[in-house]
CSV table of C-alpha atoms in Angstrom, one decimal:
chain,number,residue,atom,x,y,z
J,389,MET,CA,34.3,21.7,-40.5
J,390,GLY,CA,36.0,21.5,-37.4
J,391,ILE,CA,33.6,24.4,-35.7
J,392,ASN,CA,30.3,22.2,-36.7
J,393,LYS,CA,32.2,19.0,-35.1
J,394,GLU,CA,33.2,20.9,-31.6
J,395,THR,CA,29.3,22.5,-31.7
J,396,LYS,CA,27.7,19.3,-32.1
J,397,SER,CA,30.0,17.6,-28.9
J,398,PHE,CA,29.2,20.6,-27.2
J,399,TRP,CA,25.3,20.2,-27.9
J,400,GLN,CA,25.7,16.3,-27.0
J,401,LYS,CA,27.7,17.1,-24.1
J,402,GLY,CA,25.0,19.6,-22.8
J,403,ILE,CA,22.0,17.6,-23.5
J,404,VAL,CA,23.8,14.4,-21.7
J,405,ALA,CA,24.5,16.7,-18.8
J,406,PHE,CA,20.8,18.2,-18.7
J,407,LEU,CA,19.3,15.0,-18.5
J,408,VAL,CA,21.4,13.7,-15.7
J,409,ILE,CA,20.7,16.9,-13.8
J,410,ALA,CA,16.6,16.3,-14.4
J,411,ALA,CA,16.8,12.7,-13.7
J,412,SER,CA,18.4,13.5,-10.4
J,413,ILE,CA,15.9,16.3,-9.4
J,414,LEU,CA,13.6,13.8,-10.5
J,415,PHE,CA,14.6,11.1,-8.0
J,416,PHE,CA,14.9,13.3,-5.0
J,417,ILE,CA,11.6,14.5,-5.8
J,418,PHE,CA,10.1,10.7,-5.8
J,419,VAL,CA,12.2,10.1,-2.6
J,420,TYR,CA,11.0,12.9,-1.0
J,421,LYS,CA,7.3,13.2,-2.1
J,422,PHE,CA,7.0,9.7,-1.8
J,423,GLY,CA,3.7,9.5,0.2
J,424,THR,CA,2.6,12.0,-1.7
J,425,ILE,CA,3.2,10.0,-5.1
J,426,LEU,CA,1.7,6.8,-3.4
J,427,ARG,CA,-1.7,8.8,-2.3
J,428,ALA,CA,-2.0,10.1,-5.7
J,429,LEU,CA,-1.5,6.7,-7.0
J,430,GLN,CA,-4.2,5.6,-4.5
J,431,LYS,CA,-6.7,7.9,-5.4
J,432,VAL,CA,-6.0,7.4,-9.3
J,433,ILE,CA,-6.7,3.3,-8.5
J,434,SER,CA,-9.9,4.4,-6.7
J,435,VAL,CA,-10.7,6.4,-9.3
J,436,LEU,CA,-10.6,3.3,-12.0
J,437,GLU,CA,-11.6,0.5,-9.6
J,438,PRO,CA,-15.0,-0.1,-11.6
J,439,ILE,CA,-12.7,-0.3,-14.6
J,440,ILE,CA,-10.0,-2.9,-12.4
J,441,PHE,CA,-13.0,-4.5,-11.5
J,442,GLY,CA,-14.2,-5.2,-15.0
J,443,LEU,CA,-10.8,-6.1,-16.2
J,444,VAL,CA,-10.2,-8.9,-13.2
J,445,ILE,CA,-13.5,-10.4,-13.7
J,446,SER,CA,-13.1,-10.2,-17.8
J,447,TYR,CA,-9.1,-11.9,-16.9
J,448,LEU,CA,-10.6,-14.5,-14.6
J,449,LEU,CA,-13.4,-15.9,-17.1
J,450,ASN,CA,-11.4,-15.0,-20.4
J,451,PRO,CA,-10.6,-19.1,-20.0
J,452,LEU,CA,-13.9,-19.9,-19.7
J,453,VAL,CA,-15.1,-17.9,-22.9
J,454,ASP,CA,-12.2,-19.7,-25.0
J,455,PHE,CA,-13.4,-23.1,-23.8
J,456,PHE,CA,-17.0,-22.4,-24.8
J,457,ASN,CA,-15.6,-20.4,-28.5
J,458,LYS,CA,-13.0,-23.1,-29.0
J,459,ARG,CA,-14.3,-26.5,-27.7
J,460,VAL,CA,-17.8,-26.6,-26.9
J,461,PHE,CA,-19.4,-25.2,-30.0
J,462,PRO,CA,-16.8,-26.4,-32.4
J,463,LYS,CA,-17.6,-30.2,-30.6
J,464,LEU,CA,-21.3,-29.2,-31.2
J,465,CYS,CA,-21.0,-28.5,-34.8
J,466,ARG,CA,-18.9,-31.5,-35.9
J,467,LYS,CA,-21.4,-33.6,-34.2
J,468,LYS,CA,-24.3,-32.1,-36.4
J,469,ASN,CA,-22.0,-32.5,-39.4
J,470,LYS,CA,-21.8,-28.6,-39.6
J,471,GLU,CA,-19.0,-26.4,-40.2
J,472,PHE,CA,-18.1,-24.2,-37.2
J,473,LYS,CA,-18.1,-20.5,-37.6
J,474,LEU,CA,-17.8,-18.2,-34.5
J,475,THR,CA,-20.5,-15.8,-35.1
J,476,PRO,CA,-21.2,-12.6,-32.9
J,477,ALA,CA,-24.5,-14.5,-31.6
J,478,LEU,CA,-22.0,-17.4,-30.4
J,479,ASN,CA,-19.3,-15.1,-28.8
J,480,MET,CA,-22.2,-13.4,-26.9
J,481,LEU,CA,-23.5,-17.0,-25.7
J,482,SER,CA,-19.9,-17.8,-24.6
J,483,VAL,CA,-19.8,-14.8,-22.7
J,484,CYS,CA,-23.2,-15.2,-21.0
J,485,LEU,CA,-22.5,-18.8,-19.9
J,486,SER,CA,-19.6,-17.7,-18.4
J,487,LEU,CA,-20.7,-15.1,-16.4
J,488,LEU,CA,-23.6,-17.1,-15.6
J,489,PHE,CA,-21.1,-19.6,-14.3
J,490,PHE,CA,-19.5,-16.6,-12.0
J,491,ILE,CA,-23.1,-15.7,-10.9
J,492,ILE,CA,-24.0,-19.2,-9.9
J,493,ILE,CA,-20.6,-19.6,-7.8
J,494,ILE,CA,-21.2,-16.0,-6.5
J,495,ALA,CA,-24.6,-16.6,-5.4
J,496,GLY,CA,-24.1,-20.5,-4.4
J,497,ILE,CA,-21.6,-18.7,-1.8
J,498,ILE,CA,-23.2,-16.3,-0.4
J,499,VAL,CA,-26.4,-18.7,0.0
J,500,LEU,CA,-24.1,-21.4,1.8
J,501,ILE,CA,-21.9,-19.0,3.7
J,502,ILE,CA,-24.2,-16.3,5.0
J,503,PRO,CA,-26.8,-18.3,7.2
J,504,GLN,CA,-23.6,-19.8,8.8
J,505,PHE,CA,-22.0,-16.5,9.3
J,506,ILE,CA,-25.3,-14.9,11.0
J,507,GLU,CA,-25.8,-18.2,13.2
J,508,SER,CA,-22.2,-18.5,14.0
J,509,PHE,CA,-22.2,-14.7,15.2
J,510,SER,CA,-25.3,-15.2,17.1
J,511,ASN,CA,-23.9,-17.9,19.2
J,512,VAL,CA,-21.1,-15.9,19.7
J,513,VAL,CA,-22.9,-12.8,21.0
J,514,GLU,CA,-25.4,-15.3,23.1
J,515,THR,CA,-22.0,-17.3,24.7
J,516,LEU,CA,-20.0,-14.3,24.8
J,517,PRO,CA,-21.4,-12.7,28.3
J,518,ASP,CA,-20.9,-16.3,29.9
J,519,GLN,CA,-17.5,-16.6,28.9
J,520,ILE,CA,-16.4,-13.4,30.4
J,521,ASP,CA,-18.4,-14.0,33.5
J,522,SER,CA,-16.4,-17.4,33.9
J,523,LEU,CA,-13.1,-15.3,32.7
J,524,ILE,CA,-14.1,-12.8,35.8
J,525,GLY,CA,-15.1,-15.7,38.2
J,526,TRP,CA,-10.8,-17.6,37.6
J,527,GLY,CA,-9.4,-14.1,37.4
J,528,GLU,CA,-10.9,-13.2,41.1
J,529,LYS,CA,-9.9,-16.6,42.3
J,530,VAL,CA,-6.8,-16.4,41.2
J,531,LEU,CA,-6.1,-12.9,42.2
J,532,LYS,CA,-7.4,-14.0,45.8
J,533,GLU,CA,-4.7,-16.3,46.4
J,534,ASN,CA,-2.0,-13.9,45.2
J,535,ASN,CA,-2.1,-10.6,47.0
J,536,SER,CA,0.7,-8.9,44.8
J,537,LEU,CA,-1.6,-9.6,41.6
J,538,GLU,CA,-4.4,-8.3,43.3
J,539,SER,CA,-3.0,-5.0,43.9
J,540,ALA,CA,-1.5,-4.9,40.2
J,541,PHE,CA,-5.2,-5.7,39.2
J,542,GLU,CA,-6.3,-2.7,41.6
J,543,THR,CA,-4.1,0.0,40.0
J,544,VAL,CA,-4.8,-1.6,36.5
J,545,LEU,CA,-9.0,-1.1,37.4
J,546,ASN,CA,-8.3,2.6,38.8
J,547,TYR,CA,-6.3,3.1,35.2
J,548,GLU,CA,-9.2,1.6,33.3
J,549,LYS,CA,-11.5,3.6,35.0
J,550,LYS,CA,-10.0,7.1,34.5
J,551,TRP,CA,-9.6,5.5,30.9
J,552,LEU,CA,-13.3,5.1,30.7
J,553,LYS,CA,-14.1,8.8,32.2
J,554,ASP,CA,-11.7,10.9,30.3
J,555,ASP,CA,-11.3,9.0,26.7
J,556,VAL,CA,-14.1,6.8,26.1
J,557,SER,CA,-16.1,9.0,24.6
J,558,THR,CA,-13.4,10.0,21.8
J,559,TYR,CA,-12.9,6.5,21.1
J,560,ILE,CA,-16.7,5.6,21.1
J,561,ASN,CA,-17.0,8.8,18.5
J,562,ALA,CA,-14.1,7.3,16.3
J,563,ALA,CA,-15.7,3.9,16.2
J,564,ALA,CA,-19.0,5.4,14.9
J,565,GLU,CA,-17.0,7.1,12.2
J,566,TYR,CA,-15.1,3.9,11.3
J,567,PHE,CA,-18.5,1.7,11.5
J,568,ALA,CA,-19.8,5.1,8.9
J,569,SER,CA,-16.7,4.7,7.0
J,570,GLY,CA,-17.0,1.0,6.8
J,571,VAL,CA,-20.7,0.7,5.5
J,572,MET,CA,-19.8,3.3,2.9
J,573,GLY,CA,-16.9,1.1,2.0
J,574,VAL,CA,-19.3,-1.7,1.3
J,575,LEU,CA,-21.8,0.7,-1.0
J,576,THR,CA,-18.8,1.5,-3.0
J,577,PHE,CA,-17.4,-1.9,-3.2
J,578,LEU,CA,-21.0,-2.8,-4.3
J,579,LYS,CA,-21.2,0.1,-7.0
J,580,ASN,CA,-17.9,-0.6,-8.2
J,581,PHE,CA,-18.4,-4.2,-8.7
J,582,ALA,CA,-21.8,-3.7,-10.6
J,583,ILE,CA,-19.8,-1.2,-13.1
J,584,GLY,CA,-17.1,-3.6,-13.4
J,585,PHE,CA,-19.3,-6.6,-14.3
J,586,ILE,CA,-20.8,-4.2,-16.9
J,587,VAL,CA,-17.5,-3.6,-18.1
J,588,ALA,CA,-16.2,-7.3,-18.3
J,589,ILE,CA,-19.3,-7.8,-20.5
J,590,TYR,CA,-18.0,-5.5,-22.8
J,591,LEU,CA,-14.5,-6.4,-22.8
J,592,LEU,CA,-14.9,-10.0,-22.8
J,593,TYR,CA,-17.3,-9.5,-26.1
J,594,ASN,CA,-14.7,-7.2,-27.9
J,595,LYS,CA,-11.5,-8.8,-26.8
J,596,THR,CA,-10.4,-10.1,-30.2
J,597,ARG,CA,-11.0,-6.4,-32.0
J,598,PHE,CA,-9.2,-4.8,-28.7
J,599,GLY,CA,-6.3,-7.4,-29.2
J,600,ASN,CA,-6.0,-6.7,-32.9
J,601,LYS,CA,-6.2,-2.8,-32.5
J,602,THR,CA,-3.5,-3.5,-30.0
J,603,ARG,CA,-1.2,-5.3,-31.6
J,604,LYS,CA,-1.9,-2.9,-34.7
J,605,LEU,CA,-0.8,0.2,-32.5
J,606,MET,CA,2.4,-1.8,-31.3
J,607,PHE,CA,3.6,-2.6,-35.0
J,608,ALA,CA,2.9,0.8,-35.8
J,609,THR,CA,4.9,2.7,-33.2
J,610,PHE,CA,8.0,-0.1,-32.5
J,611,LYS,CA,10.0,-2.4,-34.7
J,612,GLU,CA,8.9,-6.0,-35.7
J,613,GLN,CA,11.4,-7.3,-33.4
J,614,THR,CA,10.6,-5.1,-30.7
J,615,VAL,CA,6.8,-5.8,-31.0
J,616,LYS,CA,7.5,-9.8,-31.1
J,617,SER,CA,9.5,-9.6,-28.0
J,618,ILE,CA,7.3,-7.6,-26.1
J,619,LEU,CA,4.2,-10.3,-26.8
J,620,SER,CA,6.5,-13.2,-26.1
J,621,GLY,CA,7.2,-11.1,-22.5
J,622,LEU,CA,3.2,-10.8,-21.9
J,623,HIS,CA,2.8,-14.1,-23.0
J,624,LYS,CA,5.2,-15.2,-20.9
J,625,SER,CA,3.6,-13.0,-18.0
J,626,ASN,CA,0.4,-14.2,-18.5
J,627,GLN,CA,1.5,-17.8,-18.3
J,628,VAL,CA,3.3,-16.8,-14.6
J,629,PHE,CA,0.4,-14.7,-13.1
J,630,SER,CA,-2.8,-16.9,-14.3
J,631,GLY,CA,-0.7,-19.9,-13.4
J,632,PHE,CA,-0.2,-19.0,-10.2
J,633,ILE,CA,-3.5,-17.2,-9.6
J,634,TYR,CA,-5.9,-20.4,-10.6
J,635,ALA,CA,-3.3,-22.9,-8.8
J,636,LYS,CA,-3.6,-21.1,-5.5
J,637,LEU,CA,-7.4,-20.6,-5.8
J,638,LEU,CA,-7.8,-24.5,-6.6
J,639,ASP,CA,-5.2,-25.0,-3.5
J,640,SER,CA,-7.2,-22.6,-1.0
J,641,LEU,CA,-10.4,-24.2,-2.6
J,642,ILE,CA,-9.3,-28.2,-1.6
J,643,ILE,CA,-8.2,-26.6,1.5
J,644,GLY,CA,-11.1,-25.0,3.1
J,645,VAL,CA,-13.1,-28.2,1.9
J,646,LEU,CA,-10.8,-30.4,4.1
J,647,CYS,CA,-10.6,-28.1,6.8
J,648,PHE,CA,-14.9,-28.1,7.0
J,649,ILE,CA,-14.6,-32.1,7.0
J,650,GLY,CA,-11.8,-32.0,9.4
J,651,ILE,CA,-13.4,-30.1,12.0
J,652,SER,CA,-17.1,-31.3,10.8
J,653,ILE,CA,-15.8,-34.7,12.2
J,654,MET,CA,-14.3,-33.3,15.6
J,655,ARG,CA,-17.2,-31.3,15.5
J,656,ILE,CA,-15.7,-28.0,16.4
J,657,PRO,CA,-17.8,-24.8,16.6
J,658,TYR,CA,-18.6,-22.3,14.2
J,659,THR,CA,-17.4,-25.0,11.6
J,660,MET,CA,-18.7,-23.1,8.4
J,661,LEU,CA,-17.4,-19.7,9.5
J,662,VAL,CA,-13.9,-21.5,10.1
J,663,ALA,CA,-13.5,-23.0,7.0
J,664,VAL,CA,-14.0,-20.1,4.9
J,665,ILE,CA,-11.7,-17.9,6.7
J,666,ILE,CA,-8.8,-20.5,6.6
J,667,ALA,CA,-10.3,-20.7,2.6
J,668,VAL,CA,-9.7,-17.4,1.8
J,669,THR,CA,-6.7,-16.6,3.8
J,670,ASN,CA,-4.7,-19.5,2.5
J,671,VAL,CA,-4.9,-17.4,-1.2
J,672,ILE,CA,-2.1,-15.4,0.6
J,673,PRO,CA,1.3,-17.3,0.4
J,674,VAL,CA,3.2,-18.3,3.1
J,675,PHE,CA,1.7,-16.1,6.2
J,676,GLY,CA,-2.1,-16.5,5.0
J,677,PRO,CA,-2.5,-19.9,6.7
J,678,TYR,CA,-1.7,-18.0,10.3
J,679,ILE,CA,-3.6,-15.1,9.7
J,680,GLY,CA,-6.4,-16.8,9.3
J,681,ALA,CA,-6.0,-19.6,12.3
J,682,ILE,CA,-5.1,-17.4,14.8
J,683,PRO,CA,-8.5,-15.7,15.3
J,684,CYS,CA,-10.1,-19.0,14.4
J,685,ALA,CA,-8.2,-20.6,17.3
J,686,ALA,CA,-8.7,-17.8,19.4
J,687,LEU,CA,-12.7,-18.0,18.9
J,688,ILE,CA,-12.8,-21.5,19.5
J,689,LEU,CA,-10.7,-21.2,22.6
J,690,MET,CA,-13.4,-18.9,24.2
J,691,THR,CA,-16.0,-21.7,23.6
J,692,ASN,CA,-14.2,-25.0,24.3
J,693,PRO,CA,-10.7,-24.7,25.2
J,694,LEU,CA,-10.1,-28.4,24.6
J,695,LYS,CA,-11.6,-28.1,21.2
J,696,GLY,CA,-9.6,-25.3,20.2
J,697,LEU,CA,-6.3,-27.3,21.1
J,698,TYR,CA,-7.8,-30.1,18.6
J,699,PHE,CA,-8.2,-27.0,16.2
J,700,ILE,CA,-4.6,-25.8,16.6
J,701,ILE,CA,-3.3,-29.2,16.4
J,702,PHE,CA,-5.5,-30.0,13.0
J,703,ILE,CA,-4.6,-26.9,11.5
J,704,ILE,CA,-1.1,-27.4,11.9
J,705,LEU,CA,-1.1,-30.6,10.4
J,706,LEU,CA,-3.3,-29.5,7.2
J,707,GLN,CA,-0.6,-26.6,6.5
J,708,THR,CA,2.4,-29.2,6.9
J,709,PHE,CA,-0.1,-31.5,4.2
J,710,ASP,CA,-0.6,-28.4,2.2
J,711,GLY,CA,3.1,-26.7,2.0
J,712,ASN,CA,4.8,-30.1,1.5
J,713,LEU,CA,2.2,-32.4,-0.6
J,714,LEU,CA,-0.5,-30.6,-1.8
J,715,GLY,CA,1.1,-26.7,-2.7
J,716,PRO,CA,3.6,-28.3,-4.5
J,717,LYS,CA,1.5,-30.7,-6.6
J,718,ILE,CA,-0.7,-28.3,-7.5
J,719,LEU,CA,1.5,-24.5,-7.7
J,720,GLY,CA,4.8,-27.0,-8.7
J,721,ASP,CA,7.6,-23.9,-9.5
J,722,LYS,CA,4.9,-21.1,-11.1
J,723,THR,CA,6.8,-18.4,-10.4
J,724,GLY,CA,10.0,-19.4,-10.2
J,725,LEU,CA,11.0,-17.5,-6.9
J,726,GLU,CA,12.7,-18.7,-4.1
J,727,THR,CA,11.2,-18.2,-0.2
J,728,PHE,CA,13.5,-15.0,0.5
J,729,TRP,CA,11.8,-13.6,-2.8
J,730,VAL,CA,8.6,-14.7,-2.3
J,731,ILE,CA,8.4,-13.3,1.4
J,732,PHE,CA,10.3,-9.8,0.5
J,733,ALA,CA,7.0,-9.9,-2.4
J,734,ILE,CA,4.7,-10.3,0.2
J,735,VAL,CA,6.0,-7.7,2.5
J,736,VAL,CA,6.4,-5.1,0.0
J,737,GLY,CA,3.0,-5.7,-1.9
J,738,GLY,CA,0.7,-5.6,1.7
J,739,GLY,CA,2.8,-2.6,2.7
J,740,LEU,CA,1.9,-0.7,-0.6
J,741,PHE,CA,-1.3,-2.2,-1.5
J,742,GLY,CA,-3.0,-3.7,1.3
J,743,VAL,CA,-4.7,-7.1,1.0
J,744,LEU,CA,-5.0,-7.0,-2.7
J,745,GLY,CA,-0.8,-6.7,-2.4
J,746,LEU,CA,-0.5,-9.9,-0.4
J,747,VAL,CA,-2.5,-11.6,-2.8
J,748,ILE,CA,-0.8,-10.3,-6.3
J,749,GLY,CA,2.6,-9.4,-4.9
J,750,VAL,CA,4.3,-12.4,-5.5
J,751,PRO,CA,2.9,-13.3,-9.2
J,752,LEU,CA,3.6,-9.5,-10.1
J,753,PHE,CA,7.1,-9.7,-8.6
J,754,ALA,CA,7.7,-13.2,-10.5
J,755,VAL,CA,6.9,-11.4,-13.7
J,756,VAL,CA,9.3,-8.4,-12.5
J,757,TYR,CA,12.0,-11.5,-11.7
J,758,TYR,CA,11.7,-12.8,-15.2
J,759,PHE,CA,12.1,-9.7,-17.0
J,760,VAL,CA,15.1,-8.9,-14.9
J,761,SER,CA,16.8,-12.4,-15.5
J,762,LEU,CA,16.0,-12.4,-18.7
J,763,THR,CA,18.1,-9.2,-19.1
J,764,ILE,CA,21.1,-10.5,-17.4
J,765,ASN,CA,21.2,-13.6,-19.2
J,766,ASN,CA,20.7,-11.5,-22.5
J,767,ARG,CA,23.5,-9.6,-21.2
J,768,LEU,CA,25.7,-12.1,-20.2
J,769,LYS,CA,25.1,-14.3,-23.7
J,770,LYS,CA,26.4,-11.5,-25.5
J,771,LYS,CA,29.8,-11.2,-22.9
J,772,ASN,CA,30.2,-15.2,-24.0
J,773,LEU,CA,29.9,-15.4,-20.2
J,774,SER,CA,27.7,-18.4,-18.4
J,775,THR,CA,24.0,-18.4,-17.5
J,776,ASP,CA,24.9,-20.4,-14.5
J,777,SER,CA,24.9,-18.7,-11.2
J,778,ALA,CA,26.3,-21.2,-9.8
J,779,ASP,CA,29.4,-20.6,-11.9
J,780,TYR,CA,29.7,-17.5,-10.3
J,781,SER,CA,30.1,-18.7,-6.7
J,782,ALA,CA,33.1,-17.3,-4.8
J,783,GLU,CA,35.2,-20.3,-4.5
J,784,LYS,CA,35.1,-20.8,-8.1
J,785,LEU,CA,35.7,-16.7,-8.6
J,786,VAL,CA,38.7,-17.2,-6.1
J,787,HIS,CA,40.1,-19.9,-8.7
J,788,LEU,CA,39.9,-18.0,-11.6
J,789,ILE,CA,41.6,-14.9,-9.8
J,790,LYS,CA,44.3,-17.2,-9.4
J,791,GLU,CA,44.7,-19.0,-12.5
J,792,GLU,CA,44.8,-15.4,-14.0
J,793,SER,CA,47.7,-14.3,-11.6
J,794,LYS,CA,49.5,-17.3,-12.2
J,795,SER,CA,49.2,-16.9,-16.6
J,796,GLU,CA,50.4,-13.0,-16.2
J,797,ASP,CA,53.4,-14.2,-13.6
J,798,ALA,CA,54.4,-16.8,-16.4
């Protein structure tokens, strides 16, 4: 019997050692080949892009489908003194109405914005040569008044001539390739979006069946208490994620409308173009307003420097209003993150996933932060320790250590 115990202990130690070594090797491979792994992940995401579009569209429209199924149709049935029962036909009608609403919004944005975009870019193309001539005239005047600047300018001009002669063809070819890839990117996006739209219809119509099968699989795979914990966590994640996304979209819409009204009153050029850029970039937390305001300010300054200055002052006031009044009122404490973690989530999300990471990095990190905090608090409760972070301040810990040392001395 002793031999069996020794053998069992030997195998247990061997398995633990093997798992530790395997985990170390995997961690080393992950760190050393992080770029390759990230590129492979991006490849997988690009392949699954139509499905991702479908999931995003269905996730955004799911509250609207529920609104029709649980509010509108039951209310109509009560008015007609009929008992409500959600039939497949009514469910499909809810899905179609929600998607129609989505299409109307997208079409309305395109009809309102695209002509304004074309007009704004046409104005830029028409006025840009005159603005460049004016800038050159101002530069020549300054150079004539200052000989040292003139010699420096000649040096730069000679370098530019050499650059144009030797390297410009390379840059032109690169720009042409970039433009061609951009056109292909737009076509690919439209194709994936169309497929995603079809996927969204299927997901929205069959969401109850998919949900039931998923929960059935979870109960078959895990313990009942584990499933309840997972479902509770998913519910909280959905609250954090959807609450932030919907609130931020509403906040950005209001800021875009206020921006349009303000710059229209001040008769600032490129009104619709600027308002749309400000509204879209405002979806990105913290840095978004500045990302949108800088190119808009540069564009307006080239046309009318005084109005450009007015625009900068207006945007500062608008973002102050958004950051201190409107934003906190709409968003509240949806994420529960401190400013440092918000910036951290934006930087990491943007670095890994680009523009998409800038937008969803904060709510995703908020979900992770919630689960980590929940795990830490549960462990502290098991140890009969406080879950309040203020109880772990340096002063209180020093005081606790002193009290323990006094008790030991006594």
